[in-house]
Amino acid sequence: MKVLLIEDDIQLNTTIKNFLTSINFEIISVFDGIEAIDYIDSENFELFIIDINIPSIDGLEIVKYIRQKDTKVPIIIITASLELDNLKEAYKNGCNEYIKKPFFLEELEIRINNLTKNDNSNIIKISENITFDFKYEELKINNKTVKLRKKEKRLLSILLQNINHTVENSKICSYVWENEIRESYPLRQLVSELRKYFNTGEKFIFSDIGIGYRFETKN
């Protein structure tokens, strides 16, 4: 498992890195937010461990940035305090778990294992004959894999992450186009193309005009 560790305390950074390496994790460790962003933009990770208080760009903003690119990857934050406002902001931005300093390395291992255990929770059943696997971004209809383009996968993923709730256009564009700056985003066209795959007699994707889109299911 490939992990990005973001911790500015040199001793703690080294300790965590050595421990996780010893149990067969692939670790890249950095000490500030700018360096972290460079790695997030250039490489794929299966887990993030982030200290809230890091130089240049704080951990809470890093969590928010990651979630604009990937809604599923596990994120653990490290905090020196249990300030309620910080925890609320961390979970609001998309972290999955936190651990308070000081901590046992085995405690960190337990939390990682709990977040990354293999089960069927990555697969959502849309209808009797339609499923979507978040981990592999794989849509299946009648047990056959539907070949989706990258942006179609990302659009479907963010809609299903917020199933039965409207996702704002700006949030969709930020996620689907991965923070790419453009004068306009062909979102309506992309939604229209995605709808064609669900031409099964039942409507799933709905538009709230001027606001966003939602994916509805009765399951």
PDB file of C-alpha atoms in Angstrom:
ATOM      1  CA  MET A   1       0.000   0.000   0.000  1.00  0.00           C
ATOM      2  CA  LYS A   2       1.368   3.386  -1.024  1.00  0.00           C
ATOM      3  CA  VAL A   3       1.106   6.050   1.689  1.00  0.00           C
ATOM      4  CA  LEU A   4       1.837   9.772   1.780  1.00  0.00           C
ATOM      5  CA  LEU A   5       2.874  10.879   5.277  1.00  0.00           C
ATOM      6  CA  ILE A   6       2.780  14.630   5.948  1.00  0.00           C
ATOM      7  CA  GLU A   7       4.372  15.453   9.315  1.00  0.00           C
ATOM      8  CA  ASP A   8       6.730  18.346  10.096  1.00  0.00           C
ATOM      9  CA  ASP A   9       8.140  16.832  13.302  1.00  0.00           C
ATOM     10  CA  ILE A  10      11.292  15.186  11.960  1.00  0.00           C
ATOM     11  CA  GLN A  11      11.544  12.590  14.708  1.00  0.00           C
ATOM     12  CA  LEU A  12       7.883  11.557  14.529  1.00  0.00           C
ATOM     13  CA  ASN A  13       7.975  11.555  10.733  1.00  0.00           C
ATOM     14  CA  THR A  14      10.979   9.220  10.739  1.00  0.00           C
ATOM     15  CA  THR A  15       9.489   6.974  13.420  1.00  0.00           C
ATOM     16  CA  ILE A  16       6.183   6.526  11.577  1.00  0.00           C
ATOM     17  CA  LYS A  17       7.940   6.020   8.247  1.00  0.00           C
ATOM     18  CA  ASN A  18      10.273   3.344   9.640  1.00  0.00           C
ATOM     19  CA  PHE A  19       7.436   1.532  11.402  1.00  0.00           C
ATOM     20  CA  LEU A  20       5.136   1.432   8.364  1.00  0.00           C
ATOM     21  CA  THR A  21       8.013   0.412   6.113  1.00  0.00           C
ATOM     22  CA  SER A  22       8.727  -2.480   8.493  1.00  0.00           C
ATOM     23  CA  ILE A  23       5.194  -3.811   7.971  1.00  0.00           C
ATOM     24  CA  ASN A  24       5.487  -3.590   4.186  1.00  0.00           C
ATOM     25  CA  PHE A  25       3.948  -0.219   3.396  1.00  0.00           C
ATOM     26  CA  GLU A  26       5.444   1.946   0.654  1.00  0.00           C
ATOM     27  CA  ILE A  27       5.967   5.346   2.289  1.00  0.00           C
ATOM     28  CA  ILE A  28       6.697   8.776   0.908  1.00  0.00           C
ATOM     29  CA  SER A  29       7.154  11.311   3.703  1.00  0.00           C
ATOM     30  CA  VAL A  30       7.181  15.102   3.454  1.00  0.00           C
ATOM     31  CA  PHE A  31       7.413  17.934   5.960  1.00  0.00           C
ATOM     32  CA  ASP A  32       5.273  20.781   4.570  1.00  0.00           C
ATOM     33  CA  GLY A  33       2.111  21.457   2.617  1.00  0.00           C
ATOM     34  CA  ILE A  34       3.666  22.691  -0.616  1.00  0.00           C
ATOM     35  CA  GLU A  35       5.763  19.554  -1.030  1.00  0.00           C
ATOM     36  CA  ALA A  36       2.675  17.480  -0.206  1.00  0.00           C
ATOM     37  CA  ILE A  37       0.629  19.144  -2.972  1.00  0.00           C
ATOM     38  CA  ASP A  38       3.379  18.377  -5.491  1.00  0.00           C
ATOM     39  CA  TYR A  39       3.176  14.660  -4.654  1.00  0.00           C
ATOM     40  CA  ILE A  40      -0.641  14.631  -4.564  1.00  0.00           C
ATOM     41  CA  ASP A  41      -0.706  16.104  -8.075  1.00  0.00           C
ATOM     42  CA  SER A  42       1.916  13.779  -9.515  1.00  0.00           C
ATOM     43  CA  GLU A  43       1.364  10.376  -7.864  1.00  0.00           C
ATOM     44  CA  ASN A  44      -1.439   8.076  -6.711  1.00  0.00           C
ATOM     45  CA  PHE A  45      -1.723   7.092  -3.046  1.00  0.00           C
ATOM     46  CA  GLU A  46      -3.909   4.573  -1.230  1.00  0.00           C
ATOM     47  CA  LEU A  47      -3.711   6.295   2.165  1.00  0.00           C
ATOM     48  CA  PHE A  48      -2.854   9.734   3.556  1.00  0.00           C
ATOM     49  CA  ILE A  49      -1.601  10.452   7.082  1.00  0.00           C
ATOM     50  CA  ILE A  50      -1.615  14.196   7.726  1.00  0.00           C
ATOM     51  CA  ASP A  51      -0.669  16.363  10.690  1.00  0.00           C
ATOM     52  CA  ILE A  52      -3.073  19.285  11.060  1.00  0.00           C
ATOM     53  CA  ASN A  53      -0.343  21.793  11.918  1.00  0.00           C
ATOM     54  CA  ILE A  54       2.177  21.731   9.082  1.00  0.00           C
ATOM     55  CA  PRO A  55       4.032  24.646   7.424  1.00  0.00           C
ATOM     56  CA  SER A  56       3.025  26.446   4.211  1.00  0.00           C
ATOM     57  CA  ILE A  57      -0.440  24.893   3.786  1.00  0.00           C
ATOM     58  CA  ASP A  58      -2.192  23.502   6.860  1.00  0.00           C
ATOM     59  CA  GLY A  59      -3.433  19.930   7.066  1.00  0.00           C
ATOM     60  CA  LEU A  60      -7.110  20.871   6.946  1.00  0.00           C
ATOM     61  CA  GLU A  61      -6.633  22.527   3.554  1.00  0.00           C
ATOM     62  CA  ILE A  62      -4.645  19.520   2.351  1.00  0.00           C
ATOM     63  CA  VAL A  63      -7.563  17.230   3.272  1.00  0.00           C
ATOM     64  CA  LYS A  64      -9.963  19.449   1.345  1.00  0.00           C
ATOM     65  CA  TYR A  65      -7.640  19.466  -1.682  1.00  0.00           C
ATOM     66  CA  ILE A  66      -7.368  15.664  -1.685  1.00  0.00           C
ATOM     67  CA  ARG A  67     -11.153  15.274  -1.550  1.00  0.00           C
ATOM     68  CA  GLN A  68     -11.535  17.435  -4.654  1.00  0.00           C
ATOM     69  CA  LYS A  69      -9.472  14.821  -6.489  1.00  0.00           C
ATOM     70  CA  ASP A  70     -10.520  11.591  -4.750  1.00  0.00           C
ATOM     71  CA  THR A  71     -13.639  11.052  -2.644  1.00  0.00           C
ATOM     72  CA  LYS A  72     -12.740   7.564  -1.433  1.00  0.00           C
ATOM     73  CA  VAL A  73      -9.055   7.377  -0.461  1.00  0.00           C
ATOM     74  CA  PRO A  74      -8.662   6.975   3.348  1.00  0.00           C
ATOM     75  CA  ILE A  75      -7.307  10.000   5.252  1.00  0.00           C
ATOM     76  CA  ILE A  76      -6.056   9.930   8.854  1.00  0.00           C
ATOM     77  CA  ILE A  77      -5.217  13.208  10.570  1.00  0.00           C
ATOM     78  CA  ILE A  78      -2.725  13.590  13.387  1.00  0.00           C
ATOM     79  CA  THR A  79      -3.506  16.205  16.017  1.00  0.00           C
ATOM     80  CA  ALA A  80      -1.767  17.420  19.153  1.00  0.00           C
ATOM     81  CA  SER A  81      -5.073  18.504  20.686  1.00  0.00           C
ATOM     82  CA  LEU A  82      -8.729  17.593  20.587  1.00  0.00           C
ATOM     83  CA  GLU A  83     -10.036  21.069  19.794  1.00  0.00           C
ATOM     84  CA  LEU A  84     -13.619  20.533  18.703  1.00  0.00           C
ATOM     85  CA  ASP A  85     -13.537  23.158  15.960  1.00  0.00           C
ATOM     86  CA  ASN A  86     -10.495  21.555  14.323  1.00  0.00           C
ATOM     87  CA  LEU A  87     -12.079  18.104  14.447  1.00  0.00           C
ATOM     88  CA  LYS A  88     -15.339  19.404  13.000  1.00  0.00           C
ATOM     89  CA  GLU A  89     -13.454  21.092  10.178  1.00  0.00           C
ATOM     90  CA  ALA A  90     -11.349  17.996   9.518  1.00  0.00           C
ATOM     91  CA  TYR A  91     -14.382  15.737   9.171  1.00  0.00           C
ATOM     92  CA  LYS A  92     -16.238  18.369   7.174  1.00  0.00           C
ATOM     93  CA  ASN A  93     -13.303  18.523   4.744  1.00  0.00           C
ATOM     94  CA  GLY A  94     -13.327  14.749   4.373  1.00  0.00           C
ATOM     95  CA  CYS A  95     -10.999  12.992   6.813  1.00  0.00           C
ATOM     96  CA  ASN A  96     -11.956   9.452   7.870  1.00  0.00           C
ATOM     97  CA  GLU A  97     -10.135   9.105  11.177  1.00  0.00           C
ATOM     98  CA  TYR A  98      -7.911  10.983  13.622  1.00  0.00           C
ATOM     99  CA  ILE A  99      -5.233  10.033  16.094  1.00  0.00           C
ATOM    100  CA  LYS A 100      -4.014  12.204  18.979  1.00  0.00           C
ATOM    101  CA  LYS A 101      -0.371  12.717  19.909  1.00  0.00           C
ATOM    102  CA  PRO A 102       1.269  10.957  21.624  1.00  0.00           C
ATOM    103  CA  PHE A 103       0.153   7.567  20.347  1.00  0.00           C
ATOM    104  CA  PHE A 104       1.400   3.996  20.093  1.00  0.00           C
ATOM    105  CA  LEU A 105       2.453   2.953  16.617  1.00  0.00           C
ATOM    106  CA  GLU A 106       0.316  -0.158  17.006  1.00  0.00           C
ATOM    107  CA  GLU A 107      -2.692   2.126  17.520  1.00  0.00           C
ATOM    108  CA  LEU A 108      -1.965   3.777  14.190  1.00  0.00           C
ATOM    109  CA  GLU A 109      -1.692   0.336  12.580  1.00  0.00           C
ATOM    110  CA  ILE A 110      -5.095  -0.662  13.966  1.00  0.00           C
ATOM    111  CA  ARG A 111      -6.716   2.476  12.572  1.00  0.00           C
ATOM    112  CA  ILE A 112      -5.111   1.922   9.165  1.00  0.00           C
ATOM    113  CA  ASN A 113      -6.265  -1.698   9.059  1.00  0.00           C
ATOM    114  CA  ASN A 114      -9.793  -0.679  10.017  1.00  0.00           C
ATOM    115  CA  LEU A 115      -9.953   1.872   7.188  1.00  0.00           C
ATOM    116  CA  THR A 116      -8.394  -0.313   4.520  1.00  0.00           C
ATOM    117  CA  LYS A 117      -9.850  -3.741   5.253  1.00  0.00           C
ATOM    118  CA  ASN A 118     -11.140  -5.601   2.211  1.00  0.00           C
ATOM    119  CA  ASP A 119     -14.901  -6.066   2.037  1.00  0.00           C
ATOM    120  CA  ASN A 120     -17.790  -5.331  -0.293  1.00  0.00           C
ATOM    121  CA  SER A 121     -18.364  -1.813   1.049  1.00  0.00           C
ATOM    122  CA  ASN A 122     -16.768  -0.401  -2.103  1.00  0.00           C
ATOM    123  CA  ILE A 123     -19.597  -1.776  -4.246  1.00  0.00           C
ATOM    124  CA  ILE A 124     -22.957  -0.036  -4.452  1.00  0.00           C
ATOM    125  CA  LYS A 125     -26.042  -1.749  -5.852  1.00  0.00           C
ATOM    126  CA  ILE A 126     -27.908   0.752  -7.992  1.00  0.00           C
ATOM    127  CA  SER A 127     -30.659  -1.634  -9.096  1.00  0.00           C
ATOM    128  CA  GLU A 128     -31.211  -5.347  -9.487  1.00  0.00           C
ATOM    129  CA  ASN A 129     -28.873  -5.532 -12.469  1.00  0.00           C
ATOM    130  CA  ILE A 130     -26.604  -2.471 -12.036  1.00  0.00           C
ATOM    131  CA  THR A 131     -23.627  -2.070  -9.665  1.00  0.00           C
ATOM    132  CA  PHE A 132     -20.708   0.327  -9.314  1.00  0.00           C
ATOM    133  CA  ASP A 133     -17.353  -0.449  -7.694  1.00  0.00           C
ATOM    134  CA  PHE A 134     -15.854   2.728  -6.210  1.00  0.00           C
ATOM    135  CA  LYS A 135     -12.395   1.243  -5.757  1.00  0.00           C
ATOM    136  CA  TYR A 136     -11.994   0.343  -9.440  1.00  0.00           C
ATOM    137  CA  GLU A 137     -14.534   2.877 -10.785  1.00  0.00           C
ATOM    138  CA  GLU A 138     -16.234   0.006 -12.574  1.00  0.00           C
ATOM    139  CA  LEU A 139     -19.858   0.080 -13.734  1.00  0.00           C
ATOM    140  CA  LYS A 140     -21.568  -3.241 -14.408  1.00  0.00           C
ATOM    141  CA  ILE A 141     -24.934  -3.701 -16.096  1.00  0.00           C
ATOM    142  CA  ASN A 142     -26.316  -7.235 -16.369  1.00  0.00           C
ATOM    143  CA  ASN A 143     -22.943  -8.496 -15.049  1.00  0.00           C
ATOM    144  CA  LYS A 144     -21.115  -6.909 -17.977  1.00  0.00           C
ATOM    145  CA  THR A 145     -18.522  -4.177 -17.439  1.00  0.00           C
ATOM    146  CA  VAL A 146     -19.429  -0.909 -19.139  1.00  0.00           C
ATOM    147  CA  LYS A 147     -16.450   0.902 -20.616  1.00  0.00           C
ATOM    148  CA  LEU A 148     -16.525   4.454 -19.282  1.00  0.00           C
ATOM    149  CA  ARG A 149     -14.205   7.327 -20.102  1.00  0.00           C
ATOM    150  CA  LYS A 150     -12.217   8.814 -17.213  1.00  0.00           C
ATOM    151  CA  LYS A 151     -14.440  11.858 -16.725  1.00  0.00           C
ATOM    152  CA  GLU A 152     -17.572   9.717 -16.939  1.00  0.00           C
ATOM    153  CA  LYS A 153     -16.162   7.529 -14.161  1.00  0.00           C
ATOM    154  CA  ARG A 154     -15.394  10.541 -11.990  1.00  0.00           C
ATOM    155  CA  LEU A 155     -18.819  12.089 -12.585  1.00  0.00           C
ATOM    156  CA  LEU A 156     -20.608   8.855 -11.707  1.00  0.00           C
ATOM    157  CA  SER A 157     -18.391   8.366  -8.665  1.00  0.00           C
ATOM    158  CA  ILE A 158     -19.103  11.776  -7.121  1.00  0.00           C
ATOM    159  CA  LEU A 159     -22.843  11.477  -7.798  1.00  0.00           C
ATOM    160  CA  LEU A 160     -22.990   8.034  -6.167  1.00  0.00           C
ATOM    161  CA  GLN A 161     -20.923   9.263  -3.228  1.00  0.00           C
ATOM    162  CA  ASN A 162     -23.788  11.697  -2.599  1.00  0.00           C
ATOM    163  CA  ILE A 163     -26.611   9.423  -3.681  1.00  0.00           C
ATOM    164  CA  ASN A 164     -30.120  10.949  -3.474  1.00  0.00           C
ATOM    165  CA  HIS A 165     -28.558  14.356  -2.731  1.00  0.00           C
ATOM    166  CA  THR A 166     -27.889  17.195  -5.162  1.00  0.00           C
ATOM    167  CA  VAL A 167     -24.198  17.884  -5.827  1.00  0.00           C
ATOM    168  CA  GLU A 168     -23.442  21.487  -6.769  1.00  0.00           C
ATOM    169  CA  ASN A 169     -22.144  22.153 -10.278  1.00  0.00           C
ATOM    170  CA  SER A 170     -18.981  23.805  -8.949  1.00  0.00           C
ATOM    171  CA  LYS A 171     -18.146  20.811  -6.775  1.00  0.00           C
ATOM    172  CA  ILE A 172     -18.723  18.401  -9.657  1.00  0.00           C
ATOM    173  CA  CYS A 173     -16.511  20.412 -12.025  1.00  0.00           C
ATOM    174  CA  SER A 174     -13.733  20.707  -9.461  1.00  0.00           C
ATOM    175  CA  TYR A 175     -13.746  16.942  -8.932  1.00  0.00           C
ATOM    176  CA  VAL A 176     -14.291  15.750 -12.499  1.00  0.00           C
ATOM    177  CA  TRP A 177     -11.779  18.149 -14.067  1.00  0.00           C
ATOM    178  CA  GLU A 178      -9.379  17.770 -11.102  1.00  0.00           C
ATOM    179  CA  ASN A 179      -9.041  21.517 -10.362  1.00  0.00           C
ATOM    180  CA  GLU A 180      -8.230  22.300 -14.001  1.00  0.00           C
ATOM    181  CA  ILE A 181      -8.883  25.990 -14.676  1.00  0.00           C
ATOM    182  CA  ARG A 182     -11.122  26.485 -17.703  1.00  0.00           C
ATOM    183  CA  GLU A 183     -13.415  29.235 -18.948  1.00  0.00           C
ATOM    184  CA  SER A 184     -16.260  26.735 -19.133  1.00  0.00           C
ATOM    185  CA  TYR A 185     -16.865  23.081 -18.358  1.00  0.00           C
ATOM    186  CA  PRO A 186     -18.983  20.872 -20.689  1.00  0.00           C
ATOM    187  CA  LEU A 187     -20.833  19.415 -17.715  1.00  0.00           C
ATOM    188  CA  ARG A 188     -24.272  19.247 -19.338  1.00  0.00           C
ATOM    189  CA  GLN A 189     -22.843  17.298 -22.275  1.00  0.00           C
ATOM    190  CA  LEU A 190     -20.992  14.927 -19.943  1.00  0.00           C
ATOM    191  CA  VAL A 191     -24.166  14.249 -17.939  1.00  0.00           C
ATOM    192  CA  SER A 192     -26.068  13.590 -21.156  1.00  0.00           C
ATOM    193  CA  GLU A 193     -23.432  11.057 -22.244  1.00  0.00           C
ATOM    194  CA  LEU A 194     -23.491   9.330 -18.854  1.00  0.00           C
ATOM    195  CA  ARG A 195     -27.287   9.055 -18.919  1.00  0.00           C
ATOM    196  CA  LYS A 196     -27.085   6.993 -22.128  1.00  0.00           C
ATOM    197  CA  TYR A 197     -25.493   4.103 -20.238  1.00  0.00           C
ATOM    198  CA  PHE A 198     -28.565   3.936 -17.989  1.00  0.00           C
ATOM    199  CA  ASN A 199     -31.056   3.678 -20.816  1.00  0.00           C
ATOM    200  CA  THR A 200     -32.900   0.861 -19.050  1.00  0.00           C
ATOM    201  CA  GLY A 201     -36.346   2.410 -18.766  1.00  0.00           C
ATOM    202  CA  GLU A 202     -35.653   3.906 -15.335  1.00  0.00           C
ATOM    203  CA  LYS A 203     -34.354   7.434 -14.781  1.00  0.00           C
ATOM    204  CA  PHE A 204     -31.478   7.815 -12.321  1.00  0.00           C
ATOM    205  CA  ILE A 205     -29.788  11.190 -12.965  1.00  0.00           C
ATOM    206  CA  PHE A 206     -31.802  14.325 -12.244  1.00  0.00           C
ATOM    207  CA  SER A 207     -31.003  18.006 -12.692  1.00  0.00           C
ATOM    208  CA  ASP A 208     -31.739  20.825 -10.254  1.00  0.00           C
ATOM    209  CA  ILE A 209     -31.550  23.702 -12.723  1.00  0.00           C
ATOM    210  CA  GLY A 210     -28.874  26.216 -11.859  1.00  0.00           C
ATOM    211  CA  ILE A 211     -27.767  24.217  -8.828  1.00  0.00           C
ATOM    212  CA  GLY A 212     -26.435  20.780  -9.725  1.00  0.00           C
ATOM    213  CA  TYR A 213     -27.231  17.112 -10.303  1.00  0.00           C
ATOM    214  CA  ARG A 214     -28.266  14.138  -8.197  1.00  0.00           C
ATOM    215  CA  PHE A 215     -28.351  10.387  -8.679  1.00  0.00           C
ATOM    216  CA  GLU A 216     -31.516   8.794  -7.292  1.00  0.00           C
ATOM    217  CA  THR A 217     -32.091   5.151  -6.500  1.00  0.00           C
ATOM    218  CA  LYS A 218     -34.822   3.295  -4.613  1.00  0.00           C
ATOM    219  CA  ASN A 219     -32.362   0.843  -3.035  1.00  0.00           C
TER     220      ASN A 219
END
